XYZ file of C-alpha atoms in Angstrom:
651
model
C 51.314 89.130 118.663
C 49.609 91.610 120.367
C 50.995 94.621 121.630
C 50.775 93.678 125.324
C 52.431 90.586 124.719
C 54.963 91.806 122.663
C 55.837 95.173 125.594
C 56.213 91.672 127.812
C 58.587 89.931 125.907
C 60.643 92.781 125.772
C 60.393 93.287 128.810
C 62.208 90.097 129.089
C 64.303 90.178 126.430
C 65.964 93.321 127.347
C 66.702 92.693 130.690
C 68.327 90.386 130.281
C 70.840 91.336 127.991
C 70.804 94.353 130.753
C 71.516 92.084 133.543
C 74.874 90.526 131.635
C 76.238 93.245 130.291
C 76.092 95.864 133.783
C 77.688 91.948 134.780
C 80.500 92.463 133.051
C 80.935 88.976 132.039
C 79.865 88.701 128.483
C 77.063 89.785 125.428
C 74.082 88.271 124.797
C 72.795 91.317 122.307
C 74.346 94.600 120.370
C 74.153 98.245 121.069
C 72.148 98.324 117.624
C 69.819 95.659 118.808
C 68.778 96.627 122.147
C 68.434 100.340 120.432
C 66.424 99.120 118.562
C 64.275 96.414 121.106
C 64.310 99.502 123.644
C 62.707 101.930 121.181
C 59.901 99.804 119.757
C 58.843 99.837 123.650
C 59.021 103.295 124.256
C 56.733 103.479 121.529
C 54.671 100.575 122.836
C 54.336 101.510 125.924
C 53.162 104.858 124.898
C 50.672 104.114 122.846
C 49.146 101.202 125.345
C 50.162 102.932 128.821
C 51.433 100.480 130.159
C 54.802 99.816 131.431
C 55.851 97.043 133.427
C 56.988 96.626 136.966
C 60.168 95.222 135.503
C 60.273 97.423 132.551
C 63.617 99.056 131.782
C 62.632 102.203 130.824
C 60.701 102.707 134.800
C 63.556 100.759 136.428
C 68.686 102.072 136.035
C 69.726 98.385 136.192
C 70.533 95.442 137.263
C 71.672 94.736 140.669
C 74.839 94.184 140.340
C 77.189 90.238 140.506
C 79.516 88.586 143.232
C 80.409 89.086 146.811
C 81.855 92.755 147.364
C 79.717 94.020 150.668
C 76.397 95.746 149.135
C 75.348 99.257 150.020
C 73.525 101.761 149.440
C 73.897 104.691 147.985
C 72.996 108.670 149.529
C 72.131 109.753 146.248
C 70.206 107.690 143.714
C 72.401 107.345 140.311
C 70.356 108.105 136.814
C 71.075 107.206 133.432
C 70.442 110.142 131.529
C 68.133 110.531 129.147
C 70.316 109.899 125.221
C 70.080 111.523 121.972
C 72.090 110.710 118.873
C 71.201 113.925 117.063
C 73.976 117.183 116.950
C 70.316 119.390 116.712
C 68.951 117.776 119.683
C 71.726 117.781 121.744
C 71.257 122.154 120.621
C 67.851 122.586 121.512
C 68.637 120.982 124.459
C 71.086 123.529 125.285
C 69.524 126.033 123.888
C 71.158 129.618 125.768
C 72.815 127.876 128.517
C 76.355 127.414 128.960
C 76.850 124.462 129.228
C 79.589 121.567 129.849
C 80.131 118.949 127.154
C 82.689 115.768 127.898
C 83.401 112.989 127.241
C 81.424 109.960 128.189
C 83.446 107.513 129.344
C 83.057 103.385 128.575
C 84.364 101.934 131.689
C 82.647 100.622 135.073
C 80.905 103.990 137.100
C 81.994 104.580 141.008
C 81.351 106.788 143.453
C 85.060 107.994 145.842
C 84.099 109.583 149.203
C 87.154 111.442 150.653
C 87.229 112.047 154.188
C 89.926 114.742 156.684
C 92.052 114.666 153.031
C 92.141 111.208 152.522
C 90.322 108.273 150.664
C 87.633 107.040 152.807
C 85.204 104.471 150.568
C 84.717 103.659 146.799
C 81.471 102.536 146.042
C 80.474 100.833 142.245
C 76.980 101.986 140.394
C 75.530 99.123 140.545
C 71.838 99.110 140.013
C 71.926 102.688 140.832
C 70.733 102.596 143.522
C 72.925 99.980 145.909
C 76.415 99.366 144.756
C 79.718 97.612 145.957
C 82.218 98.971 147.960
C 85.360 98.080 146.226
C 87.842 101.019 148.407
C 90.690 98.272 148.531
C 90.527 97.832 145.230
C 89.980 101.848 144.662
C 93.646 102.132 146.893
C 95.655 101.169 144.210
C 93.925 102.652 140.988
C 96.568 103.717 139.437
C 96.184 107.603 138.974
C 92.954 108.353 142.554
C 95.256 110.292 144.603
C 94.813 108.531 148.635
C 95.204 111.844 149.987
C 93.791 115.415 148.242
C 94.177 119.271 149.699
C 90.672 119.775 150.856
C 89.521 118.266 154.767
C 85.835 118.220 155.117
C 83.716 115.046 152.863
C 83.928 114.592 149.443
C 81.904 113.005 147.260
C 82.481 113.217 143.983
C 81.532 110.274 140.461
C 83.737 108.480 138.272
C 84.591 106.240 135.816
C 87.359 103.264 135.639
C 88.877 102.752 132.839
C 91.696 100.845 131.200
C 92.793 102.750 128.106
C 92.858 100.241 124.842
C 97.315 99.984 125.172
C 97.099 98.451 128.626
C 94.179 96.093 127.210
C 96.355 95.275 124.089
C 98.985 94.210 126.759
C 97.323 92.840 128.927
C 95.103 90.326 125.755
C 99.029 90.066 124.140
C 99.879 88.226 127.387
C 96.876 85.576 127.098
C 96.983 82.361 125.622
C 94.357 81.420 124.132
C 91.793 83.386 122.035
C 88.638 82.295 123.276
C 90.432 82.891 127.004
C 90.925 86.854 125.365
C 89.309 89.688 127.128
C 86.626 91.072 124.623
C 86.711 94.665 125.312
C 88.294 97.506 127.860
C 84.904 97.855 129.028
C 84.543 94.452 130.504
C 87.764 93.821 132.075
C 87.578 96.994 134.221
C 84.553 95.654 134.938
C 85.829 92.345 136.007
C 88.974 94.568 137.274
C 87.431 96.703 139.791
C 85.480 94.148 141.321
C 88.151 91.795 142.419
C 88.156 90.401 145.134
C 92.325 90.491 145.796
C 93.242 93.966 144.407
C 96.393 92.616 143.637
C 95.003 91.765 140.575
C 93.218 94.636 140.358
C 96.590 96.701 140.744
C 98.311 94.470 137.894
C 95.116 95.952 135.502
C 95.999 99.672 135.704
C 93.057 101.029 135.964
C 92.592 104.671 135.794
C 89.604 106.987 137.663
C 88.478 109.662 135.123
C 86.097 112.102 138.002
C 82.845 113.644 135.655
C 81.073 114.594 137.986
C 81.007 116.581 141.710
C 78.635 115.106 144.758
C 79.700 117.169 147.884
C 81.259 119.361 148.572
C 80.755 121.680 152.417
C 82.194 125.003 152.341
C 83.223 125.355 148.916
C 82.282 128.376 147.037
C 82.234 126.827 143.330
C 80.110 130.247 141.683
C 77.562 128.134 141.133
C 79.524 126.494 137.970
C 80.049 122.756 137.221
C 83.482 124.215 135.279
C 84.467 126.005 138.373
C 84.493 122.744 140.357
C 85.936 120.505 137.325
C 89.035 122.777 138.209
C 88.850 122.878 141.773
C 88.987 118.602 141.577
C 92.514 119.543 138.863
C 93.672 120.784 141.070
C 92.910 119.003 144.301
C 94.866 116.152 142.399
C 92.399 114.312 140.444
C 92.383 112.985 136.410
C 89.782 115.266 134.806
C 86.930 114.187 132.224
C 87.905 116.098 129.053
C 85.089 118.632 128.309
C 84.229 122.128 126.334
C 82.380 125.233 127.286
C 79.221 125.409 124.850
C 76.020 126.337 124.246
C 72.956 125.846 121.474
C 75.088 128.699 118.808
C 79.005 126.159 118.941
C 77.045 122.875 120.069
C 77.993 121.456 116.370
C 81.389 122.726 115.966
C 82.380 121.568 119.407
C 80.706 117.810 118.820
C 82.988 117.439 115.848
C 86.086 119.096 117.677
C 85.311 115.105 119.562
C 84.464 113.505 116.646
C 87.508 113.768 115.692
C 89.374 113.319 118.754
C 87.738 109.740 119.250
C 89.461 107.973 116.812
C 92.724 108.903 118.513
C 91.985 108.451 121.704
C 93.930 105.730 124.180
C 90.480 105.080 126.627
C 87.190 103.807 125.503
C 83.990 106.211 125.288
C 80.842 105.660 123.806
C 79.502 109.037 123.217
C 79.392 112.400 124.689
C 77.629 113.904 127.997
C 76.118 118.046 127.763
C 75.419 119.542 131.433
C 74.131 122.991 131.983
C 76.912 124.681 133.956
C 75.073 126.534 136.261
C 74.167 124.216 139.253
C 71.521 125.610 140.785
C 69.040 126.436 137.080
C 70.107 121.763 136.111
C 68.687 120.708 140.040
C 65.497 123.101 139.725
C 64.042 121.062 136.714
C 64.618 117.920 138.347
C 63.823 114.521 137.297
C 61.363 112.075 135.585
C 61.321 108.498 137.210
C 64.483 107.811 135.463
C 66.501 110.856 134.177
C 68.065 113.978 135.434
C 67.149 117.043 133.560
C 69.693 118.994 134.104
C 71.985 116.188 131.295
C 71.703 114.489 128.222
C 73.524 111.804 126.951
C 74.975 111.591 122.887
C 75.706 108.751 121.542
C 77.491 108.909 117.569
C 75.806 107.357 115.280
C 77.335 104.313 114.610
C 79.835 104.589 111.089
C 78.497 101.780 107.947
C 81.262 100.194 106.340
C 79.324 97.365 103.474
C 80.265 93.285 103.499
C 80.113 90.491 102.252
C 79.443 87.300 104.812
C 81.477 83.981 104.140
C 80.580 82.398 107.010
C 79.211 81.739 110.580
C 80.736 79.512 113.073
C 79.727 78.626 115.624
C 80.713 77.304 119.810
C 80.380 75.590 122.269
C 79.974 76.889 125.299
C 79.835 75.325 129.703
C 76.595 75.511 129.725
C 76.113 73.385 126.185
C 74.908 77.161 124.834
C 76.638 77.252 121.119
C 76.766 80.608 120.137
C 77.388 82.031 116.841
C 80.006 84.455 114.866
C 79.695 85.917 111.571
C 82.846 85.810 109.050
C 82.558 88.688 106.550
C 85.175 89.685 104.013
C 87.155 92.141 105.866
C 86.447 96.126 105.226
C 87.859 99.475 107.833
C 85.588 100.540 110.633
C 86.561 103.210 112.898
C 90.159 103.100 111.884
C 90.306 99.476 112.662
C 90.030 95.722 109.769
C 87.007 93.780 111.118
C 85.881 91.123 109.924
C 83.898 88.817 112.472
C 81.056 89.298 114.434
C 78.616 87.814 117.644
C 75.237 87.425 115.896
C 74.469 86.378 119.361
C 72.499 83.513 118.960
C 69.702 81.826 116.758
C 66.457 84.267 116.533
C 69.310 86.920 115.619
C 70.227 85.205 112.993
C 66.640 83.672 111.270
C 66.041 88.602 112.262
C 68.515 88.435 110.484
C 67.746 86.337 107.470
C 71.552 85.343 107.111
C 71.983 83.065 104.311
C 76.402 83.040 102.709
C 77.110 85.692 100.479
C 74.347 88.194 101.611
C 75.991 91.401 101.811
C 76.499 92.789 105.209
C 76.104 96.629 107.167
C 78.834 96.415 109.523
C 79.379 98.283 112.046
C 81.577 99.259 115.777
C 78.677 99.703 117.767
C 80.335 102.382 120.977
C 83.202 102.176 117.871
C 84.688 99.024 119.471
C 82.538 95.990 119.611
C 81.808 95.164 115.810
C 77.930 94.311 114.862
C 75.503 93.442 111.612
C 73.293 96.761 111.516
C 71.419 94.962 108.230
C 71.627 92.446 105.855
C 70.548 93.624 102.596
C 70.452 90.904 100.681
C 68.558 88.549 103.253
C 68.041 85.058 102.004
C 67.265 83.099 104.608
C 69.650 80.396 103.357
C 71.956 79.757 106.735
C 71.627 76.420 108.338
C 70.818 76.028 111.494
C 73.896 73.077 112.320
C 72.053 69.765 113.627
C 74.958 68.066 115.452
C 77.604 69.748 118.162
C 81.378 71.365 116.257
C 83.342 70.066 118.783
C 81.555 66.824 120.153
C 80.230 65.656 116.841
C 76.704 64.902 118.999
C 73.428 66.164 118.351
C 72.615 69.862 118.544
C 68.962 71.219 119.941
C 66.758 74.792 119.342
C 65.919 75.859 123.531
C 63.663 78.354 124.304
C 64.435 81.349 126.566
C 62.568 84.442 127.547
C 61.535 84.832 124.152
C 64.934 84.249 122.470
C 65.738 80.549 120.494
C 69.434 78.973 120.948
C 71.187 76.232 119.956
C 72.498 74.177 122.622
C 75.101 70.866 122.807
C 73.021 67.174 124.182
C 75.504 65.343 125.083
C 76.609 65.596 128.231
C 79.598 64.484 127.879
C 80.443 67.360 125.224
C 84.600 68.244 126.239
C 83.997 71.629 125.666
C 80.768 71.855 128.064
C 82.950 69.030 130.200
C 86.203 71.152 131.024
C 83.727 74.763 131.353
C 81.499 72.671 134.026
C 83.943 71.486 135.781
C 85.977 75.167 135.757
C 82.602 76.213 137.595
C 82.318 73.329 139.923
C 85.005 73.871 141.118
C 85.819 78.119 141.403
C 85.493 79.772 144.729
C 81.674 80.599 145.411
C 80.416 76.703 143.999
C 82.841 74.605 146.191
C 86.616 75.318 145.706
C 89.024 73.616 144.896
C 91.853 75.552 145.254
C 94.614 74.294 143.034
C 92.813 72.399 140.250
C 93.170 75.429 137.273
C 91.384 74.587 133.050
C 94.919 73.498 132.449
C 94.397 70.632 135.068
C 91.185 69.696 134.283
C 91.471 69.661 130.678
C 95.153 66.876 130.550
C 92.518 65.086 134.013
C 89.400 64.623 131.738
C 91.725 64.084 128.535
C 93.426 60.906 130.654
C 89.946 59.833 132.266
C 90.386 60.502 135.535
C 87.452 62.491 136.045
C 84.386 62.025 133.944
C 81.746 63.040 136.443
C 81.988 65.197 140.255
C 81.957 62.533 142.000
C 85.834 61.758 140.432
C 87.337 64.679 141.475
C 87.048 63.180 145.005
C 89.031 60.684 143.936
C 91.946 61.658 142.277
C 93.578 59.476 144.849
C 93.423 56.492 143.151
C 95.181 57.662 140.265
C 98.183 58.787 142.793
C 101.212 57.200 140.594
C 100.216 59.070 136.774
C 99.343 62.511 138.499
C 102.763 62.008 140.201
C 104.621 60.407 136.755
C 102.810 63.516 134.914
C 105.110 65.926 132.523
C 104.881 69.855 134.901
C 103.223 67.978 138.243
C 105.360 65.277 140.994
C 104.399 64.522 144.382
C 104.384 68.629 145.803
C 101.420 69.605 143.418
C 99.570 65.468 144.453
C 99.774 66.284 147.748
C 98.046 69.939 147.519
C 95.511 68.326 144.950
C 94.368 66.568 146.987
C 94.807 68.477 150.552
C 92.756 71.141 148.167
C 90.368 68.702 147.331
C 89.301 67.402 151.446
C 89.602 70.835 152.588
C 86.322 71.257 149.624
C 84.445 68.179 151.512
C 83.270 70.415 154.320
C 80.950 72.774 152.353
C 76.729 74.027 152.325
C 74.917 72.756 149.548
C 73.661 75.558 148.637
C 77.245 76.100 146.736
C 77.491 72.282 145.984
C 74.121 73.745 143.479
C 75.720 77.199 142.593
C 78.116 74.122 141.239
C 76.460 72.051 138.869
C 75.990 74.946 136.459
C 72.252 74.909 136.197
C 71.544 78.252 133.750
C 70.597 80.972 135.487
C 70.384 79.973 139.597
C 73.928 82.228 141.073
C 74.622 81.063 144.340
C 71.844 83.475 146.223
C 68.985 82.126 144.071
C 70.794 78.557 145.036
C 70.470 79.619 148.566
C 66.804 80.821 148.404
C 66.564 77.168 147.557
C 68.168 75.547 150.252
C 66.584 77.669 153.308
C 62.838 77.276 151.919
C 63.080 73.617 151.697
C 65.780 73.710 155.169
C 68.421 72.881 153.173
C 66.944 69.053 152.602
C 68.077 67.896 149.444
C 64.975 65.056 149.156
C 62.543 67.973 149.571
C 64.723 70.511 147.127
C 64.879 68.293 144.470
C 62.040 67.299 144.160
C 60.625 70.869 144.449
C 57.550 71.737 141.422
C 58.017 74.701 139.419
C 54.978 76.033 140.852
C 55.976 76.314 144.652
C 60.339 77.512 143.485
C 58.154 80.244 141.406
C 56.845 81.301 143.930
C 60.061 82.097 146.119
C 61.244 86.407 145.864
C 64.284 85.838 144.163
C 62.868 82.887 141.687
C 60.291 83.512 139.533
C 58.999 81.597 136.537
C 62.107 81.294 134.104
C 64.390 80.008 137.436
C 61.936 77.630 138.652
C 61.611 75.312 134.753
C 65.117 75.428 134.543
C 66.128 74.587 137.705
C 63.351 71.052 137.846
C 64.250 70.375 134.047
C 67.843 70.266 135.993
C 66.821 67.375 138.308
C 63.876 65.899 135.490
C 67.315 63.576 134.876
C 67.365 60.695 136.039
C 71.267 60.442 135.492
C 71.569 64.251 136.973
C 68.968 62.934 139.995
C 70.940 59.981 140.243
C 75.301 61.761 140.472
C 73.860 64.968 142.858
C 72.625 62.150 144.778
C 76.833 60.434 144.526
C 78.323 63.693 145.072
C 76.315 65.197 147.798
C 77.197 61.505 149.996
C 80.768 62.197 149.099
C 80.561 65.629 150.967
C 80.256 66.563 154.631
C 77.825 68.915 154.632
C 77.087 72.704 157.280
C 73.103 72.393 157.530
C 72.477 76.976 158.260
C 71.514 76.763 161.588
C 68.752 78.818 162.641
C 67.801 80.063 165.762
C 63.730 79.458 166.349
C 63.486 81.462 169.823
C 65.321 84.270 169.128
C 64.863 87.879 170.283
C 63.926 89.210 166.417
C 62.606 85.849 164.889
C 60.015 86.527 162.419
C 61.669 90.133 162.496
C 62.134 91.244 158.989
C 65.415 94.180 158.519
C 66.320 96.976 156.805
C 70.448 97.807 156.404
C 72.347 101.242 156.220
C 74.934 102.092 155.541
C 78.837 101.363 157.212
C 78.685 99.215 159.562
C 81.969 98.972 162.653
C 81.458 95.315 164.189
C 80.651 94.026 161.535
C 83.290 92.832 158.269
C 80.414 94.353 155.917
C 76.622 93.822 155.233
C 76.570 90.054 153.797
C 78.358 89.120 157.664
C 74.998 90.551 159.622
C 73.014 89.770 157.255
C 74.210 85.992 157.492
C 73.597 86.785 161.660
C 70.095 87.932 161.648
C 69.345 85.130 159.240
C 71.182 82.383 161.717
C 69.415 83.748 164.639
C 65.675 83.269 162.797
C 65.057 87.780 161.333
C 64.803 88.474 157.766
C 66.553 91.001 155.680
C 65.466 92.900 152.905
C 66.785 95.919 150.781
C 63.806 98.843 151.042
C 62.040 100.043 154.004
C 57.899 99.693 154.169
C 55.649 98.821 156.256
C 57.164 95.449 156.964
C 60.273 96.398 158.139
C 60.456 95.404 161.627
C 63.854 97.624 162.434
C 66.523 99.701 159.767
C 70.340 99.208 161.153
C 72.096 102.204 160.434
C 74.404 104.002 163.010
C 73.627 106.787 161.777
C 70.776 106.814 162.813
C 70.223 110.897 162.633
C 70.807 110.749 159.278
C 69.136 111.938 157.066
C 69.354 109.130 153.203
C 65.271 107.923 152.152
C 66.061 104.765 153.818
C 65.982 106.845 156.937
C 63.264 109.167 156.447
C 60.754 106.492 155.110
C 61.735 104.849 158.484
C 60.733 107.889 160.893
C 57.354 108.054 158.190
C 56.389 104.525 158.878
C 57.398 104.835 162.463
C 59.578 101.910 162.236
C 63.650 102.161 165.439
C 66.765 102.738 163.784
C 68.874 100.848 165.537
C 72.997 101.787 166.176
C 74.380 97.776 165.164
C 75.157 98.377 169.221
C 71.440 98.908 169.553
C 71.488 96.106 167.827
C 73.298 93.827 169.446
C 71.754 94.987 172.754
C 68.153 93.789 170.682
C 69.601 90.509 170.433
C 71.436 89.492 173.624
C 74.758 90.072 172.755
C 76.007 92.762 173.576
């Protein structure tokens, strides 16, 4: 494979891994493997001078998922350059007084205070746009809702869940498959809940690690002074040590000794110059600020032997390999299992039963295989699904081979697929849990999605089932009937087509004016031209509807539903105009509501200001934010909400 092709392959693989990682939903690649591939990509880009627009070396992360309101950060949150060398840390500090602290492993949140009260909290997101999670931040167990300082204060910190709380939460979950993988994933999901009662039950903590703005306070040009002041304001601040190049090894050893007994997750250290003015004068590269660097621990390796590889099926039909090896001690705990992620990694590691392995804990938490020292390559990839016994087939996507169950009636696939279909963002049948679905499927009440709308055929049996009754049955039927009134994009999302989220489904439905026949018959070439879809998603979408059984089931399903059409006014004053939204809103609940309003009036929305933008909406029309500056440079009008409503004739 030539270097350019390898760059394309690595970019696709790393972006997919990063997307899953930043969403907090799962992990498809170990940190060890990610770092190795990332370093290979950096090397190839330097050798060739080719850096793709979507390269992970050229951007911060992936857009966050979910339906929470989005908001642009006033200052981009760049990632830190990293090293595993203590000597490199010492060289970075040199003779400059610096601050060495934990690099916490949770979810980064930007918190704003005004008039001494908690005003707003926004997740890091992709570094430029995050999700507004203010109601959830108000129930973090240690975050002050009022502070002595009355000016505008903006700080960054990490939302975390301690190991002890993580274990308590997992111990209350019966099914092994349903348990959370690690504190970071649990924290990410907890912080981004739509119901903050759930957040409150998870004991999320906020640890401040950077002060961005506090006008009128004299910090004596010192980061350490900022930290001390934040502690005085009532914040829990990251543990830190002042250091320079001469005592770096000693201070790193302190942290290395403490990490084993910490009750909070961390994946390394952060070194930052104490001199604020000096650090800021250094500026930043396109990706990294120059005033700080991250240090990642050199992983502790242990030798063991592979005993078995277990294969586990999921909703999408993906069958995941898990290595089972002789128990070893790593970072103070006994481990005997590690995810291998996909068939490509199985082959790359050349696994065989009895092979000698080195294993480690990524970030001292997640067991992973580092190397296969034997490399026998004798492990056979299953040809049948471990759950249903149906055909298992290897399929390629984004440069990686994975094993899939091809039986559409597989029990594992069915239960998870139905759970997805009835979920909030799909058709939203409230009150039907995974356990209920499992019971209904086992009894033959449900074989396809359409059967959900005919549960009345099994009324007597459902009422007589243990744990049910007349009231439970009536509640289920009421929820089912309410779900009949929905939108086509939610239905398509609910089908569980690989890679097609709700936003993608909405883009496709709008492209074809919500007409099912046009959507089902769309070609991959047409779909790939839709901004936000691309070739991979287009191929997956077409592959789904190329199956005549699935196409027939889709038409049968929508015949049961009352699909609401999106009405877009093409004669309105803003029809065809492109808007960018930034800042806080007053008259609209969130940006999604304003976006929907614009699109119903025939307008379009974009995330960034460009020459194609017609208007920027920002209630702070005099703001010096990057979007306001860009709009002024391009001569683009900046409208407040009131100005916008006047433009539409709705004021």
